[in-house]
Amino acid sequence: MEKKNVLIVYAHQEPKSFNGALRDVAVSALEEDGHDVYVSDLYAMKFDPVASRNIFKDLKDPNYFNFQNELSHAADTGQLADDLDREMKKILQADLIILQFPMYWLGLPAILKGWIDKCFAERVCFDTTNMKWYDHGPFVNKKLVLSFTTGGSASYFSNTGVFGDMDVLLWPIHNSLRVTGLQVLAPQIFYAPGEIASDDRKRMLDGWRERLRDIWKEDPLPFVHIDNFDP
Amino acid sequence: MEKKNVLIVYAHQEPKSFNGALRDVAVSALEEDGHDVYVSDLYAMKFDPVASRNIFKDLKDPNYFNFQNELSHAADTGQLADDLDREMKKILQADLIILQFPMYWLGLPAILKGWIDKCFAERVCFDTTNMKWYDHGPFVNKKLVLSFTTGGSASYFSNTGVFGDMDVLLWPIHNSLRVTGLQVLAPQIFYAPGEIASDDRKRMLDGWRERLRDIWKEDPLPFVHIDNFDP
Ligand SMILES: Cc1cc2nc3c(=O)[nH]c(=O)nc-3n(C[C@H](O)[C@H](O)[C@H](O)COP(=O)(O)OP(=O)(O)OC[C@H]3O[C@@H](n4cnc5c(N)ncnc54)[C@H](O)[C@@H]3O)c2cc1C
Ligand SMILES: Cc1cc2nc3c(=O)[nH]c(=O)nc-3n(C[C@H](O)[C@H](O)[C@H](O)COP(=O)(O)OP(=O)(O)OC[C@H]3O[C@@H](n4cnc5c(N)ncnc54)[C@H](O)[C@@H]3O)c2cc1C
Ligand SMILES: [Zn+2]
Ligand SMILES: [Zn+2]
């Protein structure tokens, strides 16, 4: 099989956690298949998710701070802070991005949300002024999968469950990341690993390992093509 | 009118921004009506949104870090880090919480997401083991409103727009905050303030000021009562 680049963005504080085990399984499965795997271990890296003005060496407009403009400007002029520069290079190289995280408040932990806020810079990862986004975005050849754990069991995330349908909860994440053109694969969801038997957890880990073997052949989730929406 | 406590959680880097103006309008409207207003200016406070293990003075289980458990433990034993202790006190006092932010990636900026991740501690703000959540949660007498700006115009957030219906995008935020019992008021949305005429922006600011005068009389958004969902 063709050698691919994979970026795993991992957002858990505890290496012994189930998320830690899921990361390890992914790294070993993908490396056994000969792929190059990069892990951004956000807590261990002390990644700073805050979109603060202090991350820029020089400001395009010091009198009126606009994060999006400053981020594009820094990317354009090669003046990105070192950590963001490194992360963006990993993103640009990746054929597949795996976001590995525990669900927090029906969404991403802040450290991972801020990784997106700061690393997916306009003009590098999408360009709305030139309509290079969604199906015309720069990342149409990249794949992304959300791989995450929950505290609640699957029934909480159903139509008759209190958190509501999981697809609806994931829509803002999926649809915003698609701005870059990314192909979104079906999410890999591990419901309530803390509430189940050890054997079932082992089966979950094996299932993830198996899926990763053939993930390259998967069709992405279907989305309506950008040209069909109101301008 | 009865005097109320209002907490405005404000997440913008630039005081001169439209979000800054919206915060100022809210503070002055509410104070003119005699209410007590507290502002958490997250960037100015250098609020750290990361759910890291370093924020705890002593750990309940140093060998297996679990953020939710450590947060509840610290709250129970009065060992919360000072900044979190202050924020939680403001939350507990508030009759109305206003989250004031620019939309980032169809959701909350990381600094605000992390404020939720870290300040809404289990056992203080909800308690799943004793089923004190949603309509039986401790915050049933508090109100919350999302007040935010977008880059895209309203048509982007419609059924025929590329971001999709706004209510669907807000659902994960609203439905997760409701875990505490909070009454969610209709969101206050300022579409594309950067793309419109100065007069229209003035009208937006006036509209927000007017709404705040009578916000106490508003009915919250309707949600299905917790007892009707699958256990
Ligand atoms: C701020 C916050 C907000 C939250 N919001 C939500 C929410 O909105 N909805 C929701 O459903 N949940 C929520 N949660 C709960 C959270 O999603 C879960 O606690 C988390 O997903 C569990 O994953 P973990 O990796 O931390 O599990 P862990 O607790 O680390 O692990 C679960 C089990 O797996 C075992 N394990 C570890 N490694 C292995 C291995 N190699 N093989 C077999 N077993 C192993 C562990 O020993 C443990 O028994 C929230 C939590 C926090 C802190
Ligand atoms: C990381 C990131 C992700 C983003 N993701 C999205 C997304 O998913 N969807 C989306 O739609 N947008 C997105 N945006 C855009 C963002 O939501 C908007 O840029 C933001 O909401 C605009 O609000 P602001 O306060 O920054 O506006 P500003 O640019 O500060 O202000 C807008 C205008 O208001 C004027 N103004 C300021 N004060 C006053 C006043 N007192 N009276 C009258 N006029 C005034 C200003 O001069 C300016 O002309 C994103 C931005 C970033 C940085
Ligand atoms: Zn096209
Ligand atoms: Zn009831």
Short mmCIF file of C-alpha atoms in Angstrom, two decimals, chain B residues 11-110:
data_model
loop_
_atom_site.label_atom_id
_atom_site.label_comp_id
_atom_site.label_asym_id
_atom_site.label_seq_id
_atom_site.Cartn_x
_atom_site.Cartn_y
_atom_site.Cartn_z
CA ALA B 11 -14.12 36.80 25.05
CA HIS B 12 -12.55 39.34 22.71
CA GLN B 13 -8.95 40.53 22.57
CA GLU B 14 -9.69 44.07 21.32
CA PRO B 15 -11.58 46.58 23.48
CA LYS B 16 -12.41 48.61 20.35
CA SER B 17 -14.07 45.64 18.67
CA PHE B 18 -17.79 45.34 18.11
CA ASN B 19 -17.85 42.72 20.84
CA GLY B 20 -16.23 45.29 23.11
CA ALA B 21 -18.99 47.76 22.24
CA LEU B 22 -21.63 45.11 22.94
CA ARG B 23 -20.15 44.45 26.35
CA ASP B 24 -20.08 48.16 27.16
CA VAL B 25 -23.69 48.59 26.09
CA ALA B 26 -24.76 45.68 28.28
CA VAL B 27 -22.87 46.94 31.31
CA SER B 28 -24.32 50.43 31.04
CA ALA B 29 -27.91 49.30 30.30
CA LEU B 30 -27.92 46.87 33.22
CA GLU B 31 -26.24 49.24 35.66
CA GLU B 32 -28.63 52.05 34.74
CA ASP B 33 -31.41 49.68 35.80
CA GLY B 34 -29.68 49.24 39.15
CA HIS B 35 -28.34 45.72 38.67
CA ASP B 36 -24.93 44.49 39.80
CA VAL B 37 -22.80 43.60 36.82
CA TYR B 38 -19.63 41.52 36.93
CA VAL B 39 -17.47 41.19 33.83
CA SER B 40 -15.03 38.33 33.29
CA ASP B 41 -12.82 39.72 30.55
CA LEU B 42 -11.16 36.43 29.70
CA TYR B 43 -8.26 37.64 27.52
CA ALA B 44 -7.46 40.58 29.81
CA MET B 45 -7.56 38.24 32.84
CA LYS B 46 -5.26 35.87 30.94
CA PHE B 47 -7.74 33.14 31.78
CA ASP B 48 -6.15 29.75 31.17
CA PRO B 49 -8.71 27.48 29.46
CA VAL B 50 -6.61 24.31 29.60
CA ALA B 51 -7.92 21.47 31.75
CA SER B 52 -4.42 20.60 32.85
CA ARG B 53 -3.36 18.63 35.88
CA ASN B 54 -1.19 21.51 37.07
CA ILE B 55 -4.15 23.58 38.24
CA PHE B 56 -4.71 21.33 41.24
CA LYS B 57 -2.75 21.81 44.44
CA ASP B 58 -3.16 18.22 45.54
CA LEU B 59 -4.50 15.35 43.49
CA LYS B 60 -7.03 12.80 44.66
CA ASP B 61 -5.40 10.22 42.40
CA PRO B 62 -1.95 11.32 41.20
CA ASN B 63 -1.46 7.97 39.46
CA TYR B 64 -4.46 8.26 37.15
CA PHE B 65 -5.54 11.79 36.34
CA ASN B 66 -9.27 12.27 35.75
CA PHE B 67 -10.17 15.93 35.26
CA GLN B 68 -13.83 15.65 36.28
CA ASN B 69 -13.00 13.81 39.50
CA GLU B 70 -10.18 16.18 40.43
CA LEU B 71 -12.32 19.24 39.75
CA SER B 72 -15.17 17.97 41.93
CA HIS B 73 -12.70 16.94 44.61
CA ALA B 74 -11.03 20.37 44.64
CA ALA B 75 -14.42 22.10 44.79
CA ASP B 76 -15.61 19.79 47.61
CA THR B 77 -12.50 20.32 49.70
CA GLY B 78 -12.14 24.07 49.05
CA GLN B 79 -8.87 23.57 47.22
CA LEU B 80 -9.76 25.15 43.91
CA ALA B 81 -7.17 27.35 42.23
CA ASP B 82 -7.94 30.99 43.02
CA ASP B 83 -9.08 31.99 39.54
CA LEU B 84 -11.53 29.10 39.29
CA ASP B 85 -12.79 29.75 42.79
CA ARG B 86 -13.52 33.37 41.85
CA GLU B 87 -15.26 32.41 38.62
CA MET B 88 -17.41 29.77 40.30
CA LYS B 89 -18.49 32.25 42.97
CA LYS B 90 -19.55 34.67 40.22
CA ILE B 91 -21.49 31.90 38.51
CA LEU B 92 -23.23 30.86 41.71
CA GLN B 93 -24.26 34.46 42.43
CA ALA B 94 -25.50 35.27 38.94
CA ASP B 95 -29.18 35.55 38.04
CA LEU B 96 -28.24 36.04 34.41
CA ILE B 97 -25.10 34.93 32.55
CA ILE B 98 -24.28 36.56 29.24
CA LEU B 99 -21.65 34.90 27.08
CA GLN B 100 -20.32 37.62 24.74
CA PHE B 101 -18.08 36.34 21.96
CA PRO B 102 -17.22 36.25 18.27
CA MET B 103 -18.10 32.91 16.67
CA TYR B 104 -15.01 30.80 15.94
CA TRP B 105 -15.37 27.69 13.77
CA LEU B 106 -19.14 27.60 14.19
CA GLY B 107 -18.71 27.55 17.95
CA LEU B 108 -17.12 29.12 20.99
CA PRO B 109 -13.57 30.53 21.01
CA ALA B 110 -11.31 28.13 22.93
#
